[in-house]
PDB file of C-alpha atoms in Angstrom:
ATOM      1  CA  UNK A  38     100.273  79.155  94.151  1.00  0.00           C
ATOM      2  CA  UNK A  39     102.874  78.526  90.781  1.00  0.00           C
ATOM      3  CA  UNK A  40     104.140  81.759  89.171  1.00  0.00           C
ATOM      4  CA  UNK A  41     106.369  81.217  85.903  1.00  0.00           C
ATOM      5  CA  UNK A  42     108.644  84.120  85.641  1.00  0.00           C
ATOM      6  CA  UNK A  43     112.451  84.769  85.004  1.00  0.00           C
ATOM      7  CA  UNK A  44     112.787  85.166  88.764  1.00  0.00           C
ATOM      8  CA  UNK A  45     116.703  84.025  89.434  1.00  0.00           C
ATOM      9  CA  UNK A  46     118.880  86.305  86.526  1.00  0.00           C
ATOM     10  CA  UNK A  47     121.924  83.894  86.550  1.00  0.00           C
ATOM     11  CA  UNK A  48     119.962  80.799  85.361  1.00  0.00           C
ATOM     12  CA  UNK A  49     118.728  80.106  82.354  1.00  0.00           C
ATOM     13  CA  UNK A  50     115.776  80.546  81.151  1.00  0.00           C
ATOM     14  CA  UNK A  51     112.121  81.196  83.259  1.00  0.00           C
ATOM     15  CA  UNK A  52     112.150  79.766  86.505  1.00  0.00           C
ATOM     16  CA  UNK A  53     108.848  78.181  88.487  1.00  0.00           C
ATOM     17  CA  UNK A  54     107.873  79.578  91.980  1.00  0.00           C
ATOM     18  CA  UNK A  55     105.720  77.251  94.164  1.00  0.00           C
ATOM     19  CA  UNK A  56     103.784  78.151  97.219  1.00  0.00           C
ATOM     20  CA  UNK A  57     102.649  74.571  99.084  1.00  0.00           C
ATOM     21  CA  UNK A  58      99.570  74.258 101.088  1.00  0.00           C
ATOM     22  CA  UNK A  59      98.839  71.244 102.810  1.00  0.00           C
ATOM     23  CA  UNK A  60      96.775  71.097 105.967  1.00  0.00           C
ATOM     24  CA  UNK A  61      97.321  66.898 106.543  1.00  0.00           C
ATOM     25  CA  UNK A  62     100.797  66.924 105.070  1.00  0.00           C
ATOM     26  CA  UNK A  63     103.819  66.663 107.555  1.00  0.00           C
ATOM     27  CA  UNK A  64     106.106  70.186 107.518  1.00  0.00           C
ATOM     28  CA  UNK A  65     108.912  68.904 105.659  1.00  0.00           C
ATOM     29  CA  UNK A  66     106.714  68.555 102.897  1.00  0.00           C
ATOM     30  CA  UNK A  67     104.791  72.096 103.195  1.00  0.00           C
ATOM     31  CA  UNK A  68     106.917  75.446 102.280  1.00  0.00           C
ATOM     32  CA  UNK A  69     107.836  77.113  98.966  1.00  0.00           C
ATOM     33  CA  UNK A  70     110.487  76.192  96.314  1.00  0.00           C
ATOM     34  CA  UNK A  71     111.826  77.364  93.075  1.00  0.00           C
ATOM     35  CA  UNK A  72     112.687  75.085  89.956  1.00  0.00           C
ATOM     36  CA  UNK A  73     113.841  75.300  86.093  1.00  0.00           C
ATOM     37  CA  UNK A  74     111.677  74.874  83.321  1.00  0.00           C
ATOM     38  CA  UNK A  75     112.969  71.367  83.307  1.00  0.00           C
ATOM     39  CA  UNK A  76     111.840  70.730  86.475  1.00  0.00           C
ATOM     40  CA  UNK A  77     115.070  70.827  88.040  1.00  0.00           C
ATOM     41  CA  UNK A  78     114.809  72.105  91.876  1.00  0.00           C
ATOM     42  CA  UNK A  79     116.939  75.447  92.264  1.00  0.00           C
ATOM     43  CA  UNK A  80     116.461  76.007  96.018  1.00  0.00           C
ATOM     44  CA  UNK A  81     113.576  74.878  98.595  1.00  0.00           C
ATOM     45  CA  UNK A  82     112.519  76.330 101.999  1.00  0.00           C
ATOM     46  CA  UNK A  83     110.361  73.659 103.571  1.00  0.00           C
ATOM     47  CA  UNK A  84     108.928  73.411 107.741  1.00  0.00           C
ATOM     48  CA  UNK A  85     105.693  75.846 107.610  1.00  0.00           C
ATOM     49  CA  UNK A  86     102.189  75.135 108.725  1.00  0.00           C
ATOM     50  CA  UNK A  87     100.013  76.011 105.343  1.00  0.00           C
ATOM     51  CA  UNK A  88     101.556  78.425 102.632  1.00  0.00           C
ATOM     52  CA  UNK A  89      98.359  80.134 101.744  1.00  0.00           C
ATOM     53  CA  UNK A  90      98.820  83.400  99.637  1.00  0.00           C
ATOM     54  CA  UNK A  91     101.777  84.160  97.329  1.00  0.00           C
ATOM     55  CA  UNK A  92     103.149  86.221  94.255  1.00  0.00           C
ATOM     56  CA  UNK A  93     106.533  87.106  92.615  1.00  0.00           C
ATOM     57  CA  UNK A  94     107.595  90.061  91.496  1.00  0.00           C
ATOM     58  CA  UNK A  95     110.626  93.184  91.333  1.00  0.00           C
ATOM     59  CA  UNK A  96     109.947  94.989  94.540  1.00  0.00           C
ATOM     60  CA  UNK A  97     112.991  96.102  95.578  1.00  0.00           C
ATOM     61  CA  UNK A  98     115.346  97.676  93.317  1.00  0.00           C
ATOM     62  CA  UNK A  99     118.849  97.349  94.868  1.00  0.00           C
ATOM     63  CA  UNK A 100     118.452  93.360  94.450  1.00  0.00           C
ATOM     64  CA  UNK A 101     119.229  90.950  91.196  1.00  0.00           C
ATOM     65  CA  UNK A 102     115.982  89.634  90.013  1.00  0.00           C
ATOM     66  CA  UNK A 103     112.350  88.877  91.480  1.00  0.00           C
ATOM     67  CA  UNK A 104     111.472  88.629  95.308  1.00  0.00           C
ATOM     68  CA  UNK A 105     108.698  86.098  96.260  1.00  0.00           C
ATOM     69  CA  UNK A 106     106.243  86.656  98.371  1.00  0.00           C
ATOM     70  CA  UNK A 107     104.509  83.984 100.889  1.00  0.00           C
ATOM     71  CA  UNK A 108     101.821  83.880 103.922  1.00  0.00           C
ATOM     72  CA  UNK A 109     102.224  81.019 106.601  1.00  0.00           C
ATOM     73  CA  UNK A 110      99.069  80.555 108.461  1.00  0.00           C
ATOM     74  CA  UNK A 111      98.154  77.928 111.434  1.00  0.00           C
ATOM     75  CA  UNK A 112      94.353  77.420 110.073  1.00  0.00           C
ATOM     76  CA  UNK A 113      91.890  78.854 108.363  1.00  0.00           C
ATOM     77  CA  UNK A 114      88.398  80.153 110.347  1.00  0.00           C
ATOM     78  CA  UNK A 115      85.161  80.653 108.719  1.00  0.00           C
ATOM     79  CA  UNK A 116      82.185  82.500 109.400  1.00  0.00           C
ATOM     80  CA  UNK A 117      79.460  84.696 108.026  1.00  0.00           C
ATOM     81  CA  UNK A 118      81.615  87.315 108.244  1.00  0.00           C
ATOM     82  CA  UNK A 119      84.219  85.856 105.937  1.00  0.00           C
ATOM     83  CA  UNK A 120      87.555  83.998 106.200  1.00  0.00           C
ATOM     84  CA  UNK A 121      90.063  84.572 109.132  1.00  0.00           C
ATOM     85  CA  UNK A 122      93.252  83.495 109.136  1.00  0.00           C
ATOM     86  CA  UNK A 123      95.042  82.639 112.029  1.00  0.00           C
ATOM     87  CA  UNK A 124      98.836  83.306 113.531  1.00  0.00           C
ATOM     88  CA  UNK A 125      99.603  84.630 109.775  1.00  0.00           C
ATOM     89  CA  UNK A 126     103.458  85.585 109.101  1.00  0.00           C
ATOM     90  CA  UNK A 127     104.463  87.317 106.094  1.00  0.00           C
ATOM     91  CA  UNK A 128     107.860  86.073 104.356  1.00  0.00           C
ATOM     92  CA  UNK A 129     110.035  87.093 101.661  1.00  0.00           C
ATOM     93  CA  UNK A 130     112.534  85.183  99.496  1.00  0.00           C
ATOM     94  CA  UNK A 131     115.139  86.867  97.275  1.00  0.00           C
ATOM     95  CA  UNK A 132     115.673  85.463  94.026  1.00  0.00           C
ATOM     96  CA  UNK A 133     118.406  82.697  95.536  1.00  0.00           C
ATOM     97  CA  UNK A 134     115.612  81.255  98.381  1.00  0.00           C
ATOM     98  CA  UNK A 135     117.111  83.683 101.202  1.00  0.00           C
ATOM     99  CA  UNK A 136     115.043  84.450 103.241  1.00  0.00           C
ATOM    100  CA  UNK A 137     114.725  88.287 103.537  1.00  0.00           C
ATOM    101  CA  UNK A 138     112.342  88.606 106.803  1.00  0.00           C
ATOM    102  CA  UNK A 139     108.937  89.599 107.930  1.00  0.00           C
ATOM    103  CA  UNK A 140     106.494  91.421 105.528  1.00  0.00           C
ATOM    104  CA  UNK A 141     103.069  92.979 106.973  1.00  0.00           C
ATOM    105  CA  UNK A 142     100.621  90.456 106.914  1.00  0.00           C
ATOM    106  CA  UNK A 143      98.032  92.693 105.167  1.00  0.00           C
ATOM    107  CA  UNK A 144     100.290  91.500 102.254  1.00  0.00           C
ATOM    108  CA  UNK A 145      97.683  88.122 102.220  1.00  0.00           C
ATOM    109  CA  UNK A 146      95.646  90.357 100.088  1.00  0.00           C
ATOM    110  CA  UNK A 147      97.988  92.471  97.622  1.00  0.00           C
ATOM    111  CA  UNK A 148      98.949  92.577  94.244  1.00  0.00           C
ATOM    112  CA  UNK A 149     102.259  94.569  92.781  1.00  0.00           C
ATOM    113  CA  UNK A 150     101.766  96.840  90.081  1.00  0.00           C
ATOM    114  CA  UNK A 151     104.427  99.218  88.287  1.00  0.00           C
ATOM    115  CA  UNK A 152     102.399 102.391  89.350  1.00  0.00           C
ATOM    116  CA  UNK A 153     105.415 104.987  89.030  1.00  0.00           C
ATOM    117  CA  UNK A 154     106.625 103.358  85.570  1.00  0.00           C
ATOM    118  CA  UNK A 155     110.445 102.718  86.409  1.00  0.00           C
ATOM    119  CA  UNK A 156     110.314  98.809  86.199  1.00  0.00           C
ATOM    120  CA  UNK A 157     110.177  98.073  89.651  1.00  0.00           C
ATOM    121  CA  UNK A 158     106.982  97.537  91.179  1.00  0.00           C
ATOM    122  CA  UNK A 159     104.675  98.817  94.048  1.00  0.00           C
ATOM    123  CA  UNK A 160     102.604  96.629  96.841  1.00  0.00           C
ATOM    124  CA  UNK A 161      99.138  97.840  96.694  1.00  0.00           C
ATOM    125  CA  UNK A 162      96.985  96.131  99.956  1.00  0.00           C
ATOM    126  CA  UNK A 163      93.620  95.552  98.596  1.00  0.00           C
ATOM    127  CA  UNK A 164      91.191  96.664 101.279  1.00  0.00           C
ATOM    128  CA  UNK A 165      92.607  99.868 102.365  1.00  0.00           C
ATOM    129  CA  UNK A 166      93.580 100.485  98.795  1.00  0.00           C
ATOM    130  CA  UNK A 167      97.424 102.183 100.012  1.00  0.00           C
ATOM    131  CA  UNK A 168     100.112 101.783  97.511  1.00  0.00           C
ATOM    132  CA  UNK A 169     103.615 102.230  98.309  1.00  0.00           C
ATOM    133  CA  UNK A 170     107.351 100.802  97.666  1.00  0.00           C
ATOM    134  CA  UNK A 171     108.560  97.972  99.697  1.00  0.00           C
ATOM    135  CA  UNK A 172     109.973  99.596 103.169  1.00  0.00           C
ATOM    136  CA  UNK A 173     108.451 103.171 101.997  1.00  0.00           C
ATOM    137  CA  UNK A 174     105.772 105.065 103.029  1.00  0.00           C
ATOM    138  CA  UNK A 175     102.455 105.326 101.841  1.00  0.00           C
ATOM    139  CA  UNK A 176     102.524 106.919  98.294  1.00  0.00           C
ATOM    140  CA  UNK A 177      98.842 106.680  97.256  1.00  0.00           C
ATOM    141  CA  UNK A 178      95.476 106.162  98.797  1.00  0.00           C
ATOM    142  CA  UNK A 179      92.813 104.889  96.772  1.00  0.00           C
ATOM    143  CA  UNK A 180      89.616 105.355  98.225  1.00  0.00           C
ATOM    144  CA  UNK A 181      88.017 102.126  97.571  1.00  0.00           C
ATOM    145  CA  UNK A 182      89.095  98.531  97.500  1.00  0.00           C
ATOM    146  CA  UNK A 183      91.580  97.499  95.106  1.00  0.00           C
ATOM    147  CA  UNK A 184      90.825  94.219  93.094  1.00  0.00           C
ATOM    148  CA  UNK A 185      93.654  94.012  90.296  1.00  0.00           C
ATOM    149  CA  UNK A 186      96.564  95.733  88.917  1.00  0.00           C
ATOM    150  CA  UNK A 187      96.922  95.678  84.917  1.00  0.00           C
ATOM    151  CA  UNK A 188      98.688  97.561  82.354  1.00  0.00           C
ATOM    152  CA  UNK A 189      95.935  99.150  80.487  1.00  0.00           C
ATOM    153  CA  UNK A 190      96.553 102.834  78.418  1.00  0.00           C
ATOM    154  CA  UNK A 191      99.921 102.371  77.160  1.00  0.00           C
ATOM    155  CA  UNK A 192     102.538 104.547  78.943  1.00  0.00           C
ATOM    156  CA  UNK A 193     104.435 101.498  80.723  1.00  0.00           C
ATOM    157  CA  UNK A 194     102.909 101.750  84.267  1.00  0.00           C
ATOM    158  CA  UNK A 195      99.893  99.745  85.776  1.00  0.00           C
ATOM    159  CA  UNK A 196      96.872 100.913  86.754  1.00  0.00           C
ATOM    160  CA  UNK A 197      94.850  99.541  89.644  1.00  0.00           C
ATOM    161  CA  UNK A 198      91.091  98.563  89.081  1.00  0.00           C
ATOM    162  CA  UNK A 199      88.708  99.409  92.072  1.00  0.00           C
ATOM    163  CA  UNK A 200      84.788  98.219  92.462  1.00  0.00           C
ATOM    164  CA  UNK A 201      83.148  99.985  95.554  1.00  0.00           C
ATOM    165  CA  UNK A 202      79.804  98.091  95.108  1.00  0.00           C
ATOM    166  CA  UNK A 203      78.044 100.919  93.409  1.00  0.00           C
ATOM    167  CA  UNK A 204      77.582  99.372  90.280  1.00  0.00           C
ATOM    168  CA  UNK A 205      80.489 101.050  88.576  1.00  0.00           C
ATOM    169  CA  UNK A 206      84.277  99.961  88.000  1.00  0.00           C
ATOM    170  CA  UNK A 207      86.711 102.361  88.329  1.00  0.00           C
ATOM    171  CA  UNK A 208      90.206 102.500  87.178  1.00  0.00           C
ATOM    172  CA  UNK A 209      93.337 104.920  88.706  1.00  0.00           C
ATOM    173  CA  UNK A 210      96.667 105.337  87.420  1.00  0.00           C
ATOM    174  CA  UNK A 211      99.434 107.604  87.671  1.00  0.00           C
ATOM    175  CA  UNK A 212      99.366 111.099  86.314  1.00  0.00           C
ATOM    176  CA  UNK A 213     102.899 112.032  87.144  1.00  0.00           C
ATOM    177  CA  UNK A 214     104.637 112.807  83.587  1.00  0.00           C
ATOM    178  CA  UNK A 215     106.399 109.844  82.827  1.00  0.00           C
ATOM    179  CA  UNK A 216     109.945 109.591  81.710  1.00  0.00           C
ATOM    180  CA  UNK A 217     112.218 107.163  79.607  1.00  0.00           C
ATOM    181  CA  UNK A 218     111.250 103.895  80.579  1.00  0.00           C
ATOM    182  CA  UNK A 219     113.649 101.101  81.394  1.00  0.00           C
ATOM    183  CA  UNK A 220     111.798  98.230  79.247  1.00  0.00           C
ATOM    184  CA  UNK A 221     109.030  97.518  76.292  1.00  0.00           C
ATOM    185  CA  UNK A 222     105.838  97.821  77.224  1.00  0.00           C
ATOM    186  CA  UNK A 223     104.366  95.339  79.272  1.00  0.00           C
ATOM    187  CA  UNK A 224     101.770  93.889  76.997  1.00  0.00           C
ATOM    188  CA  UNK A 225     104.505  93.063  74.274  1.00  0.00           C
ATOM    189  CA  UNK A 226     105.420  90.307  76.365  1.00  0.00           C
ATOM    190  CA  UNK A 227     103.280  86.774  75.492  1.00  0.00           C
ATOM    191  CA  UNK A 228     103.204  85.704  78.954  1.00  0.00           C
ATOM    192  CA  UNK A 229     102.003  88.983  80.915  1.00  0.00           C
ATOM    193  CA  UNK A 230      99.392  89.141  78.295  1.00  0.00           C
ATOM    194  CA  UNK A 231      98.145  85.509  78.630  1.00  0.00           C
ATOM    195  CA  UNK A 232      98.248  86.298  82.672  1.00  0.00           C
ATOM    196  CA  UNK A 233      95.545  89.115  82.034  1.00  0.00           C
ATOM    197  CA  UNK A 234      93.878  86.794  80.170  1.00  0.00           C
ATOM    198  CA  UNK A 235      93.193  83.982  82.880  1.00  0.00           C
ATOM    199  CA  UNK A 236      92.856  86.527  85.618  1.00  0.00           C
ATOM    200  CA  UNK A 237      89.740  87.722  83.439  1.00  0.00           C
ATOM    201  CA  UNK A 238      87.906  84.443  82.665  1.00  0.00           C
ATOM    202  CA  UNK A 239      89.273  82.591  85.582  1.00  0.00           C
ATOM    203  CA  UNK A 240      91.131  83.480  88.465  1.00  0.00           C
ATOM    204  CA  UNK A 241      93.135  86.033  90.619  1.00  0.00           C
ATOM    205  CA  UNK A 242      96.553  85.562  88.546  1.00  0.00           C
ATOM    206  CA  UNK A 243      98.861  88.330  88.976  1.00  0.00           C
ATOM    207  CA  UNK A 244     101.173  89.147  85.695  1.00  0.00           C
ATOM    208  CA  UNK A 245     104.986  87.793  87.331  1.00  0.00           C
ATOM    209  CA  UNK A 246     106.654  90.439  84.086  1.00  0.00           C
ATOM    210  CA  UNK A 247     105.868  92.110  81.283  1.00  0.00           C
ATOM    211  CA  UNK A 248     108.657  93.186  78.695  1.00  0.00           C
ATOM    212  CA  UNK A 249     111.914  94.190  80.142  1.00  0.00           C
ATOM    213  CA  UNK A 250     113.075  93.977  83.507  1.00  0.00           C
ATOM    214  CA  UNK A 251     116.967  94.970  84.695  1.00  0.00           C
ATOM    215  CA  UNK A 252     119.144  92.643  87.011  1.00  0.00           C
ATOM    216  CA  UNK A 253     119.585  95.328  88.944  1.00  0.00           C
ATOM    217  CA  UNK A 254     118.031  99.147  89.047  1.00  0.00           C
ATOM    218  CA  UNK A 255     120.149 101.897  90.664  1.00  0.00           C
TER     219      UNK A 255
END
């Protein structure tokens, strides 16, 4: 998992979030770290067993810049029912590689979107399709499962893009009348548009920014 973002506000510059696998490897070598766009390594938090899902992003508001989000599994078990991982823990990192504490491991298959518009962003878990702040409760149920979070129709939030398996693809968003917004919208920023771009032809990338974030949102 690598996410380029402007993650830690005091340095210069975008920053580089990795998330390490490595079944064979020894510990010391398997964990997540954070480096300059020089390559330069900021801070490091090495010792897990396999790093396996991960994502950056402003989730909670009262801290300066991005939180990163990890899963530590023990293995991996396949079957025709699907993939099951085993002992998961759920970790976040603030922006300076301290370690914040336990996250619900349902978080191995979430995305955060800006659903309410105010620059700080939502966890939606994909298979129940619940969206909510971090540490709040539940503030929307979709009724299908979620596969990606995009900002779409132009009014600074996300929307969240379901597929039940009907044959259709359906898209939600927010119809709460939106306010001033605290940054540009998200698709005048290069990199959250080239992010939609490879999560379309490619892979599951999820968009790290998009236009203006605050250091800190009261």
């Amino acid at each position: 998992v690598v996410f380029a973002a402007h993650i830690l506000p005091s340095h210069k510059g975008k920053q580089i979030y990795y998330a390490r696998e490595g079944w064979a490897e020894k510990k010391e070598k398997i964990g997540v770290f954070l480096a300059d766009y020089q390559g330069n390594l900021l801070w490091a938090n090495w010792g897990y067993n396999h790093i396996d899902q991960g994502w950056v992003s402003k989730i909670i508001p009262y801290q300066d810049g991005m939180q990163c989000f990890g899963l530590d599994i023990r293995e991996k078990e396949w079957s025709n029912a699907g993939v099951k991982h085993l002992d998961p823990v759920g970790l976040l990192w603030g922006s300076d590689g301290k370690l914040l504490g336990n996250v619900p491991t349902s978080w191995s298959n979430s995305f955060p979107v800006d659903w309410d518009g105010d620059g700080v962003r939502e966890i939606v878990t994909a298979e129940d399709g619940e969206i909510r702040k971090y540490g709040g409760p539940v503030m929307e149920k979709l009724p299908a499962e979620c596969l990606w979070g995009a900002y779409l129709f132009g009014d600074h939030r996300e929307e969240v893009i379901t597929a039940p398996g009907d044959g259709n693809i359906y898209i939600f968003f927010n119809t709460v009348v939106l306010g001033n917004s605290p940054r540009v919208t998200p698709m005048a920023d290069r990199q959250y548009k080239n992010d939609l771009s490879r999560t379309a032809s490619q892979a599951r990338i999820i968009p790290s920014e998009g236009g203006y974030i605050p250091k800190k949102v009261r």
